[in-house]
XYZ file of C-alpha atoms in Angstrom:
229
model
C 9.601 -9.186 -7.016
C 12.935 -9.509 -5.246
C 11.963 -10.671 -1.752
C 14.018 -10.877 1.419
C 14.559 -14.052 3.425
C 11.954 -14.432 6.164
C 13.612 -14.675 9.616
C 12.369 -17.205 12.155
C 9.342 -16.079 14.224
C 9.118 -15.937 17.987
C 11.845 -13.413 18.844
C 11.328 -12.349 22.505
C 9.837 -8.868 22.843
C 9.196 -8.584 19.110
C 5.589 -8.229 17.903
C 4.675 -10.898 15.338
C 5.507 -9.819 11.818
C 8.290 -7.416 12.798
C 11.055 -10.024 13.121
C 12.849 -8.767 10.027
C 13.218 -5.274 11.491
C 15.564 -6.690 14.139
C 18.099 -7.333 11.339
C 18.211 -3.919 9.652
C 19.464 -0.424 10.438
C 18.045 1.330 7.375
C 15.028 1.231 5.097
C 14.025 2.874 1.846
C 10.387 3.926 1.467
C 9.482 4.499 -2.164
C 6.115 6.020 -3.059
C 4.593 4.527 -6.189
C 3.710 6.849 -9.060
C -0.018 6.961 -9.818
C -0.601 7.690 -13.525
C -3.985 9.420 -13.105
C -2.572 11.647 -10.344
C 0.426 12.603 -12.465
C -1.693 13.419 -15.527
C -4.779 15.166 -14.136
C -3.975 15.919 -10.479
C -6.663 13.565 -9.115
C -5.532 12.650 -5.609
C -5.418 8.884 -5.123
C -4.619 6.685 -2.147
C -0.898 6.683 -1.460
C 1.003 3.451 -1.980
C 4.540 2.737 -0.845
C 7.156 0.022 -1.206
C 9.437 -0.520 1.804
C 12.823 -1.898 0.786
C 16.051 -2.868 2.476
C 19.515 -1.581 1.564
C 19.791 -4.231 -1.181
C 16.612 -3.011 -2.867
C 14.608 -6.053 -1.819
C 10.940 -5.518 -0.987
C 10.382 -5.845 2.751
C 6.856 -4.472 3.174
C 4.138 -2.876 1.086
C 2.025 -0.012 2.458
C -1.297 1.272 1.163
C -3.448 4.157 2.342
C -7.089 3.411 3.083
C -9.243 6.474 2.511
C -12.374 7.711 0.740
C -12.474 9.849 -2.384
C -14.145 12.819 -0.663
C -11.444 13.106 2.012
C -8.661 12.873 -0.537
C -10.070 15.541 -2.855
C -11.434 17.979 -0.241
C -8.813 17.714 2.500
C -5.722 16.929 0.420
C -2.626 16.311 2.572
C -4.510 17.461 5.690
C -6.733 14.394 5.550
C -6.920 11.725 8.191
C -5.663 8.355 7.052
C -5.109 4.736 7.882
C -2.087 3.148 6.242
C -1.892 -0.627 6.326
C 1.577 -2.150 6.074
C 1.653 -5.668 4.637
C 4.418 -8.216 4.358
C 5.225 -9.994 1.115
C 2.533 -12.563 1.890
C -0.195 -9.888 2.272
C -0.368 -10.219 6.053
C -1.108 -6.904 7.758
C 1.653 -6.374 10.302
C 1.512 -2.607 11.010
C -1.403 -0.156 11.084
C -0.686 3.574 11.046
C -3.552 5.951 11.945
C -3.689 9.741 11.764
C -6.812 11.623 12.954
C -8.134 14.652 11.091
C -6.716 17.886 12.491
C -6.125 21.340 11.118
C -2.470 22.077 10.424
C -0.989 25.478 11.185
C 2.360 26.571 12.622
C 0.615 29.622 14.119
C -1.723 27.728 16.471
C -0.318 25.260 19.025
C -3.769 23.701 19.405
C -3.587 22.323 15.839
C -0.815 19.770 16.271
C -0.547 16.526 14.344
C -0.338 13.098 15.914
C -0.149 9.517 14.768
C -0.598 6.070 16.314
C 1.265 2.946 15.243
C -0.043 -0.546 15.967
C 1.855 -3.786 15.385
C 0.122 -6.103 14.885
C -3.239 -4.333 14.343
C -4.908 -3.692 17.695
C -1.630 -3.635 19.646
C -0.288 -0.091 20.037
C 3.521 0.125 19.954
C 4.098 3.865 19.659
C 2.927 7.405 18.942
C 4.344 10.366 17.056
C 3.285 13.811 18.343
C 4.096 17.143 16.753
C 5.596 19.759 19.059
C 4.740 23.387 18.484
C 7.468 25.522 16.957
C 6.929 28.616 14.775
C 9.548 27.685 12.150
C 10.947 24.165 12.449
C 9.163 20.786 12.489
C 9.635 18.964 15.777
C 8.141 15.689 16.966
C 8.132 13.559 20.099
C 8.181 9.772 19.689
C 6.422 7.951 22.525
C 6.255 4.270 23.404
C 3.062 2.307 23.938
C 2.744 3.731 27.472
C 2.887 7.339 26.182
C 6.381 7.787 27.614
C 8.686 10.037 25.541
C 11.531 8.043 24.016
C 13.000 10.020 21.102
C 12.770 13.342 19.284
C 12.657 14.131 15.568
C 13.815 17.588 14.449
C 13.536 18.854 10.894
C 14.962 21.810 8.948
C 13.525 25.319 8.759
C 9.832 25.098 7.708
C 10.325 21.453 6.732
C 12.317 22.177 3.591
C 15.879 22.772 2.508
C 17.737 24.168 -0.511
C 19.619 20.871 -0.709
C 18.332 17.945 -2.835
C 17.907 15.773 0.273
C 16.001 16.974 3.348
C 16.987 15.418 6.687
C 14.849 15.024 9.803
C 17.239 14.044 12.597
C 16.331 11.368 15.152
C 17.671 12.443 18.545
C 17.763 11.270 22.129
C 15.399 13.100 24.469
C 18.171 15.400 25.732
C 19.044 16.192 22.073
C 22.709 15.454 22.795
C 23.055 12.421 20.524
C 21.850 11.950 16.967
C 20.997 8.269 16.476
C 19.509 8.330 12.993
C 17.531 10.297 10.459
C 14.554 10.287 8.123
C 15.619 11.712 4.756
C 13.451 12.913 1.907
C 15.490 12.037 -1.161
C 15.603 13.886 -4.480
C 13.633 11.964 -7.144
C 14.471 14.019 -10.235
C 13.234 17.321 -11.626
C 10.217 16.056 -13.593
C 8.874 13.878 -10.792
C 9.388 16.623 -8.209
C 7.467 19.147 -10.343
C 4.630 17.063 -11.762
C 3.922 14.491 -9.053
C 3.907 14.296 -5.265
C 5.601 10.887 -5.190
C 8.548 10.854 -2.815
C 11.410 8.618 -1.746
C 12.514 8.463 1.877
C 15.366 6.809 3.679
C 15.219 5.850 7.365
C 18.367 5.166 9.365
C 18.364 3.976 12.976
C 20.605 1.896 15.260
C 20.548 -1.848 14.647
C 19.749 -2.423 18.343
C 16.888 0.107 18.506
C 13.707 -1.383 19.968
C 11.845 -2.999 17.080
C 8.659 -1.226 18.204
C 10.404 2.122 17.753
C 11.608 1.030 14.317
C 7.987 0.383 13.352
C 7.023 3.764 14.802
C 9.698 5.434 12.653
C 7.992 4.019 9.563
C 4.809 5.733 10.732
C 6.722 8.960 11.390
C 7.985 8.862 7.817
C 4.432 8.689 6.473
C 3.392 11.630 8.675
C 6.337 13.737 7.484
C 5.476 12.920 3.868
C 1.867 14.103 4.262
C 2.759 17.207 6.266
C 5.598 18.593 4.150
C 5.855 16.885 0.775
C 2.340 16.107 -0.435
C 0.999 18.504 -3.049
C -2.389 20.026 -2.313
C -4.409 19.707 -5.509
C -7.633 21.182 -4.166
């Protein structure tokens, strides 16, 4: 495994374990292909590799869920995703409660909480109601709105890559994006494994960078997971 160099700990204002995020402005999140899921459609816990721009493994993320929820609820399921560093220390916990998902009912909106380290909330991602386009509000640990994420019509696009823009609250400035990247025809048809890229400013609050990783997982489940039930 090609590992990155661990930065020194103790950066002011940076939760322990997130020091490396202060040095990057982009990440690649690569979902691992599960053989049994590809062959028979049996939904398994999602697993992801988080890499830097050089392809080095930065973090490893694994979904924690039960078999019944995965098979019966499919991509609608609640989940806890634990993000580990290369030494198997849990540094980020991403939690999504179970909620119905429908663009027709504003009472059925998705939300997600990000903790770093576990037990210390650093941000939230809340879906905003819109009949056609995916929209999200990113809040800090005090539930104050900080950023917006806007996606394309119905969460999909005719282009190989699908971009969800990261915007300031007034929507005047685009500061980054979460991109679902084309993985090839066979993988797109026969599996629900996806690749995502996240771009954000180098000087963005490290807590918001961690929250963007959680937002990427939520977008994957909402728009790109195949329902096998």
